[in-house]
Structure formats: structure tokens, C-alpha cells
Coordinates of C-alpha atoms in Angstrom, one line a residue:
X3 CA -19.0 -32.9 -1.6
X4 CA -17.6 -32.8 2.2
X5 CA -17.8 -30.0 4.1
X6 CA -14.2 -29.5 3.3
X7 CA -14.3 -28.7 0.0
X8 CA -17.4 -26.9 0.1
X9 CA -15.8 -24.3 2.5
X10 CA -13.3 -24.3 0.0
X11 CA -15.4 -23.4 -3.0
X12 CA -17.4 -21.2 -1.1
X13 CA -14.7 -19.0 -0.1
X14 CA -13.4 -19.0 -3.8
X15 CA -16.5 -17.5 -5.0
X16 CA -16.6 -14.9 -2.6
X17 CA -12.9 -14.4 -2.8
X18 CA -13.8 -14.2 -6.9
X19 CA -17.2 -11.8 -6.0
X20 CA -15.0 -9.5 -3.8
X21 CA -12.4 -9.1 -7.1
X22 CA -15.0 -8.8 -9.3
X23 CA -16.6 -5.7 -7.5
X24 CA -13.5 -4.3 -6.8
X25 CA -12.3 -4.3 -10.0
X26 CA -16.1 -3.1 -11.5
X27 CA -15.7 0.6 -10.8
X28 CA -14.4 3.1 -13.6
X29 CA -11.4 4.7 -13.0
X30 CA -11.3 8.0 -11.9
X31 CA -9.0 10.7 -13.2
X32 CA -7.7 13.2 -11.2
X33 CA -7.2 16.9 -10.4
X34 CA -3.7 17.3 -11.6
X35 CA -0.8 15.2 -11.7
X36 CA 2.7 15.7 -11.5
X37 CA 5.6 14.2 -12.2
X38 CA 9.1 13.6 -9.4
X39 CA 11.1 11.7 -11.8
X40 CA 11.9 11.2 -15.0
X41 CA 10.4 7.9 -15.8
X42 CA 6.9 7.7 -16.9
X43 CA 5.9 5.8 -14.0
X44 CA 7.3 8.4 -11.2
X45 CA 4.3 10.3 -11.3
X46 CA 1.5 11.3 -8.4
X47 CA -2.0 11.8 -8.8
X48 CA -3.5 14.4 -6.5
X49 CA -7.3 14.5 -6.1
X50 CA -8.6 17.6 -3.9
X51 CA -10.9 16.8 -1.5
X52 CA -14.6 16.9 -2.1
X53 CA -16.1 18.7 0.7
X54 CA -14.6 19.9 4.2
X55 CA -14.2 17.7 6.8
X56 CA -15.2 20.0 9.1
X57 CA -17.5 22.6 9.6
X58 CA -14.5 25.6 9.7
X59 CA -13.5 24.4 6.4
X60 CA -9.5 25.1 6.4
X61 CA -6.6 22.7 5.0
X62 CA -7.5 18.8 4.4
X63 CA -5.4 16.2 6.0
X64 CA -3.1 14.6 3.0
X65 CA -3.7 10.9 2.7
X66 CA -0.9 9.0 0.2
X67 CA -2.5 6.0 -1.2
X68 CA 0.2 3.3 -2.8
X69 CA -1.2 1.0 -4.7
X70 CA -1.0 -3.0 -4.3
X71 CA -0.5 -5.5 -7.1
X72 CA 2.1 -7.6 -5.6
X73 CA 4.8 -4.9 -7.2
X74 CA 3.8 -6.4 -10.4
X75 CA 3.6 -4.4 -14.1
X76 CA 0.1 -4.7 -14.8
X77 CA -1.1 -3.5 -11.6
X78 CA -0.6 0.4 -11.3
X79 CA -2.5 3.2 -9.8
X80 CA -5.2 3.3 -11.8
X81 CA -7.0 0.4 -10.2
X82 CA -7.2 2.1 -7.1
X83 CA -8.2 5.9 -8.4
X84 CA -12.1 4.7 -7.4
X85 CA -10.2 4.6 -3.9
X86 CA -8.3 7.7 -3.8
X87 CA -11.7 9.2 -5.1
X88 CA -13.6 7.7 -2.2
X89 CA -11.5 9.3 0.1
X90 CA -11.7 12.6 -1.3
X91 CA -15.4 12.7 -1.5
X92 CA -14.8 12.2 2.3
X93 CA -13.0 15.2 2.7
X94 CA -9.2 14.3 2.5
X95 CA -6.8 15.5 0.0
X96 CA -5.3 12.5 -2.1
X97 CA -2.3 11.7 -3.5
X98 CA -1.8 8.3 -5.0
X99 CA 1.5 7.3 -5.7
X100 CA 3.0 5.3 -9.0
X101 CA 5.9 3.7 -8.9
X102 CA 8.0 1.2 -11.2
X103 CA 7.5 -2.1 -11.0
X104 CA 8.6 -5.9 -12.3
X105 CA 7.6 -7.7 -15.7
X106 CA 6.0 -6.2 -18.7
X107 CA 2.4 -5.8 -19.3
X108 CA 1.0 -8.0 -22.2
X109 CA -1.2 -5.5 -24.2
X110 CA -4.5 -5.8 -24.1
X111 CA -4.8 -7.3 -20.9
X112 CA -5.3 -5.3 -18.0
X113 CA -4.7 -5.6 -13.9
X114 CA -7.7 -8.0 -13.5
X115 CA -6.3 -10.2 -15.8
X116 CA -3.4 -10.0 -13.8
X117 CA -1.1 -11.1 -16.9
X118 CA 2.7 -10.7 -17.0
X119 CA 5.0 -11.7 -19.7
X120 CA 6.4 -14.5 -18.8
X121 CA 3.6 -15.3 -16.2
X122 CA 1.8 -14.0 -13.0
X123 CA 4.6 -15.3 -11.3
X124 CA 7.3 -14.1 -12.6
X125 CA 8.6 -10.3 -12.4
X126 CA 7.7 -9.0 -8.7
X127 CA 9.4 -5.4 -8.5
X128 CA 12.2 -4.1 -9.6
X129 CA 15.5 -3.7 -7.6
X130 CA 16.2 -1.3 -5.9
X131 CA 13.7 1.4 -8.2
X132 CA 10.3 0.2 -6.6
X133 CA 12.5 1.3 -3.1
X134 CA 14.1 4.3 -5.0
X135 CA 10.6 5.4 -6.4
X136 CA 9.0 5.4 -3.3
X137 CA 11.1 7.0 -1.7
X138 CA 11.9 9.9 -4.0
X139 CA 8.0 10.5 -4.2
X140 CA 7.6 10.8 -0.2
X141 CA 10.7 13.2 -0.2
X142 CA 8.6 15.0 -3.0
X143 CA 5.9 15.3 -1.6
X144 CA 5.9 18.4 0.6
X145 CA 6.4 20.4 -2.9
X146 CA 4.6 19.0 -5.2
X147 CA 1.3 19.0 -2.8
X148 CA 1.8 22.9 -2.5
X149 CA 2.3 23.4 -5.7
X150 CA -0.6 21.0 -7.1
X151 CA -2.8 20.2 -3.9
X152 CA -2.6 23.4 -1.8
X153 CA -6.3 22.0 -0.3
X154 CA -4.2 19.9 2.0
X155 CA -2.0 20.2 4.7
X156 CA 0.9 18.1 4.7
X157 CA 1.7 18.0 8.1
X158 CA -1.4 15.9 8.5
X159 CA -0.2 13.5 6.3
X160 CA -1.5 9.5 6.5
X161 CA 0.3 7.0 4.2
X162 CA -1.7 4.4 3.4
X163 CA -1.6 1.2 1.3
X164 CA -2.9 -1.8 0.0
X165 CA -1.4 -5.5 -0.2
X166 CA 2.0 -4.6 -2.1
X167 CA 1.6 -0.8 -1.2
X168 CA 0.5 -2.0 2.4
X169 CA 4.3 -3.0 2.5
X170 CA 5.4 -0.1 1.0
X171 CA 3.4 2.4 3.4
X172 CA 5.2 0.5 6.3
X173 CA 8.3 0.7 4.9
X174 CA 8.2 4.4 3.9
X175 CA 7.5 5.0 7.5
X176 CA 10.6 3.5 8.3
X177 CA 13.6 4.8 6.9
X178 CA 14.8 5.9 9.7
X179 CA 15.4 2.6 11.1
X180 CA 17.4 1.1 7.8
X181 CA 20.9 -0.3 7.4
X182 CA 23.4 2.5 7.8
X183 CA 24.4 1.6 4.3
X184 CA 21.1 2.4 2.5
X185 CA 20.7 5.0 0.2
X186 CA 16.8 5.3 1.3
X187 CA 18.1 6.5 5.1
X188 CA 16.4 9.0 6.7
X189 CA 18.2 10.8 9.4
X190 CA 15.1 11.4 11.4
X191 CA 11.3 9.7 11.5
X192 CA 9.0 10.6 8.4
X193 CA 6.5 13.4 9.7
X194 CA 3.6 11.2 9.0
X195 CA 0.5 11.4 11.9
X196 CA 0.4 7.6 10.8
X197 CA 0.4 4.5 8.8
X198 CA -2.7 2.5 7.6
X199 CA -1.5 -0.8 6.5
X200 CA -4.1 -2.7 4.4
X201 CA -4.1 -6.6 3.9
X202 CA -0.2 -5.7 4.0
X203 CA 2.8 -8.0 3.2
X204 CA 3.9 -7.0 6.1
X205 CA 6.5 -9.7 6.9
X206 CA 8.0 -11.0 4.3
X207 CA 9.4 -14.5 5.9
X208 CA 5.7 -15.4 6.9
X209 CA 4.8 -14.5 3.3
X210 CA 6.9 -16.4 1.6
X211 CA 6.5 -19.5 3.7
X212 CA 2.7 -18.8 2.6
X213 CA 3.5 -18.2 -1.1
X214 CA 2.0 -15.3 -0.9
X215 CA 1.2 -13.8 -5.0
X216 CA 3.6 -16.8 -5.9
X217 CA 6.4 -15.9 -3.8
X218 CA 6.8 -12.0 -4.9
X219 CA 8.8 -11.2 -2.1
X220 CA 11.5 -12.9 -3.3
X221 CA 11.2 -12.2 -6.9
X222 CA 11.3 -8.5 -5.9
X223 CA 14.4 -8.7 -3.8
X224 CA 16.3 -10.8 -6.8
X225 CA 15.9 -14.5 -6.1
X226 CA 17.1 -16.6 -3.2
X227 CA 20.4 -15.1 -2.9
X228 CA 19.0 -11.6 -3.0
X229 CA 16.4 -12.2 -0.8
X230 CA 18.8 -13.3 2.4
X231 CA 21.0 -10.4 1.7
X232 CA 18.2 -7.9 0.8
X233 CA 15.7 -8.8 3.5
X234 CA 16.9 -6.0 6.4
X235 CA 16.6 -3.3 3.7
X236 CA 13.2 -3.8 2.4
X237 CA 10.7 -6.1 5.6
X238 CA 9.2 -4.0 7.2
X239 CA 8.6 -6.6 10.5
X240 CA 12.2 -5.9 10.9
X241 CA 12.4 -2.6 10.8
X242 CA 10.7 -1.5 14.4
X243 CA 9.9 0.2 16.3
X244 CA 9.0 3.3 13.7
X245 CA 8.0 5.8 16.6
X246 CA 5.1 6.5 14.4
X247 CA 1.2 5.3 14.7
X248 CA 0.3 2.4 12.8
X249 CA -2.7 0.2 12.0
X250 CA -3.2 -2.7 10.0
X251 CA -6.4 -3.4 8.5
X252 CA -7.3 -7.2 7.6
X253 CA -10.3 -9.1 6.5
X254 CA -9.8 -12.5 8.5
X255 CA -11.3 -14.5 5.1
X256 CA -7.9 -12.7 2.9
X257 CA -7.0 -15.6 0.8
X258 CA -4.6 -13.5 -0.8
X259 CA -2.8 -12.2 2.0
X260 CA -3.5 -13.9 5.0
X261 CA -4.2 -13.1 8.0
X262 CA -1.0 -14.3 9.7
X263 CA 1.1 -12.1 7.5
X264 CA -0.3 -9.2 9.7
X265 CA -0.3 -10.9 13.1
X266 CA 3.1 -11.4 12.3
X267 CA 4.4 -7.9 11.7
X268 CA 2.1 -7.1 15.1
X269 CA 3.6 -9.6 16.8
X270 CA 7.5 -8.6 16.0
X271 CA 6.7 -4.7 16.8
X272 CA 5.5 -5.9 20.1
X273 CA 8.5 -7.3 20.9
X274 CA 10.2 -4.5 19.6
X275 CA 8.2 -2.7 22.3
X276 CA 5.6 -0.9 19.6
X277 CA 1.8 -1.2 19.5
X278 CA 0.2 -1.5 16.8
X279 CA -3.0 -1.6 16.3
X280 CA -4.9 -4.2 14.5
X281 CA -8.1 -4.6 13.0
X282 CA -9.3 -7.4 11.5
X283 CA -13.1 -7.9 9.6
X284 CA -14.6 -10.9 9.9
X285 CA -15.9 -12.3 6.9
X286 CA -13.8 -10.1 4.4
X287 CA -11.0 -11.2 1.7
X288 CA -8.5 -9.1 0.3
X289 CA -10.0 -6.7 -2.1
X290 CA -13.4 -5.2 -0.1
X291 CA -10.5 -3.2 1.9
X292 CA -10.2 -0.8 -1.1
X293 CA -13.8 -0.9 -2.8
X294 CA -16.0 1.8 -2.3
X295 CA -18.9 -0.4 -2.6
X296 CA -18.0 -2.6 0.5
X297 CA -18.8 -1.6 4.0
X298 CA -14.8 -2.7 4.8
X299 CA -13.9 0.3 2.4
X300 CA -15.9 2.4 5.1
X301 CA -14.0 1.4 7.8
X302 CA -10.9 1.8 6.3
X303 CA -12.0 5.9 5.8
X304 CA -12.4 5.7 9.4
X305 CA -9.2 4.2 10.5
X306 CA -7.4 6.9 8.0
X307 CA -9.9 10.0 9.8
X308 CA -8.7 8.3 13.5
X309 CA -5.0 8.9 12.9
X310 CA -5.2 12.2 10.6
X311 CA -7.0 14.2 12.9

């Protein structure tokens, strides 16, 4: 076999292993959960946290976890409740965001199956709910968490977010800057202490010149026409600078989403005049980011604890 192809087949099995392991964990349920719409995916989970973070005890910074999936149906929150729980046994207060999304589950098969009526390709998001969704549950937040999590303290509040949700963290974090036209505008910057992107689609032109999940990012913003007219409404690399602390986290061996996608969104918010920090894990795909059996899980925690406290 030459060396080519071996590199290749070894990074599928890893690439497979990582899935496999991240995928392996039972789900966890949480604490309480509360709707902020009326759809049966606009719900939150909150998990309270585990044990202080510091020795004083007091209120728990509040860590928003969106989930990834490539904003397709049979990927919801329940894949990353191992996750939300690892952070909460770290001493954060969780809440981890649903949100609707595109194509229809097949029954029976489940988010590592990664089966979609129609096929894995079709169905990426929903226009505009995934965008109304999110943003309805950030502008929730602040009430629901004292109602339901009154461990935490919102005003140390970290969104964070994986693949799909990596984009969707980024972009919550910056309403401010959209279109005057969009109904998601925020008159002033979200009071987040930061963003932790993971493995995010970050910018969406890179991606989709990578055919990245089979070109979701335009399936989500409706198709090639919908995608040129959409695109300064929901890419996040151009919509900068946010004002607001940011890191991306990537494994340099991301098969999934690689690691350009991030360089690129670094790349565009230093020329917008914005640092942001990026850290990228050598010999790690896409999924150890959000396994709480990989050591990239625990640096993740630690990229979240740098910008909550």
C-alpha cells in the first residue's frame, strides 16, 4: 500500500475510534429543564454544578453548551449531555441549548447513525428557526437560569459550542454586528465573559469550498441562491470584530472540520483588528473536543475556566 494511502486509512480509523468513544457514553439527564418556546425542540437543559469551583463556594459561572451535528435532525442535545455533565462535575453551572433543526429523523436510528430522510446530505437547518431559536434561548436565558439554575451566575456567562454549535456560539456573540435588517439584532454586545468555539464552522465560504458535512452551509441558508443572499446574516468570519473574548479550539487531525475552517475565521478577525485566540491539538480529530474520556475534553474545561473567571 504506499505511504499515501496508509496515512489515509490510518487517520480513518482514528477519525472512526474518536466517534466511537465519543458517541460510547450514556446520556445524561439533567436537573431541570425548561422550555422558551413553544416547539418541542426550544427547550434548555440546566445541570447544576457538581462541586464549587472555589474554595468560598458562592455562584458558578454559567457555561451554554450548543450542540453540533451539522444543524441536522438527528443530531440534538442529547449527544452532548455526557459533556454538559463533565463540565458540571467541574464546577460550572450548565445549560445546553436545543434548537430546531433540518430533515426528519428516520426512527430507529439515532445521531451516530447520522441518518436523515432523504440522506446525510440533505436537510442542514432550518431557515431562519435554527437563527430564531438561538437566539430566543440566549435572550431567555437570564430568567430561566434564576428561575431553574439559581447555582449560577449569569453574568459569568461562557457560550460554548461544538462543530455546528461552534458556529452558533460565534454567531450568538454577534448580533450586534448584523444587518440592520435582521430581526436577531442586538442593539448592544451579548454580556458573555467569552466565546469557546470548538472545531467550529466558523467561515462558511472556506467550508463549503471544503464540503464540509456535505455542504450544510448551504443547505441551511436555502440552496445557492439563499446562500449568497443569506451569508452576511448567519457567517460568523463576517461578522467582526464582536468586542467579546473568543477562542477556538481545534484538533489539527479534524477530518470533519478542518483545520483551515478555523484559521480562516482567525485570520478575517485579525484583519478586522480582533484577536482571537487559537488553540489547536496536535493529533486530535473532531469529536475528542467534547468526550470526557479524551485528554482534548480536558483542555477544553480549561479554555472555558480561563475566560469564565
Amino acid at each position: 500500500m504506499p505511504d499515501d494511502a496508509a496515512a489515509r486509512a490510518a487517520a480513518e480509523a482514528r477519525a472512526a475510534a474518536e466517534e466511537e468513544s465519543a458517541f460510547s457514553h450514556a446520556a445524561v439527564d439533567p436537573d431541570a429543564t425548561a422550555a422558551y418556546g413553544d416547539d418541542p425542540d426550544q427547550v434548555i437543559d440546566f445541570y447544576a454544578p457538581r462541586e464549587a469551583l472555589s474554595p468560598g463556594g458562592g455562584l458558578a459561572p454559567l457555561i451554554v453548551v450548543l450542540h453540533g451535528g451539522a444543524w441536522r435532525a438527528p443530531y440534538d442535545r442529547r449527544h452532548v449531555t455526557p459533556f454538559a455533565d463533565f463540565l458540571a462535575r467541574r464546577g460550572f453551572a450548565v445549560a445546553n441549548v436545543e434548537y430546531r433543526r433540518g430533515g426528519v429523523s428516520i426512527p430507529g436510528q439515532g445521531a451516530a447513525d447520522g441518518a436523515v430522510a432523504g440522506g446525510v446530505g440533505s436537510g442542514a437547518g432550518r431557515w431562519p428557526e435554527t437563527f430564531d431559536d438561538v437566539a430566543a434561548a440566549m435572550d431567555a436565558l437570564p430568567a430561566l437560569v434564576r428561575e431553574f439554575l439559581p447555582q449560577a451566575d449569569p453574568r459569568r456567562m461562557v457560550v460554548t459550542g461544538h462543530s455546528a454549535g461552534g458556529h452558533l456560539a460565534l454567531w450568538a456573540a454577534a448580533r450586534h454586528l448584523l444587518p440592520d435588517d435582521a430581526a436577531w439584532r442586538t442593539g448592544r454586545p451579548a454580556p458573555l465573559r467569552g466565546v469557546v468555539a470548538l472545531a467550529p464552522i466558523a467561515d462558511f465560504t472556506v467550508a463549503e469550498k471544503l464540503d464540509v458535512c456535505g455542504g450544510a452551509c448551504r443547505q441551511l441558508l436555502g440552496g445557492e441562491e439563499g446562500f449568497t443572499a443569506r451569508l452576511p446574516y448567519a457567517d460568523p468570519s463576517l461578522l467582526l470584530p464582536t468586542g467579546i473574548a473568543t477562542t477556538l479550539v481545534q484538533g489539527r487531525a479534524d477530518t470533519v472540520v478542518p483545520q483551515a475552517v478555523a484559521e480562516a475565521y482567525a485570520d478575517a478577525a485579525a484583519k478586522a483588528g480582533e484577536v482571537v485566540g487559537l488553540t489547536l491539538l496536535e493529533d486530535v480529530g473532531h469529536f475528542p473536543l467534547i468526550d470526557p474520556a479524551a485528554d482534548a475534553c480536558a483542555v477544553v474545561a480549561e479554555e472555558i475556566a480561563q475566560l469564565a473567571w
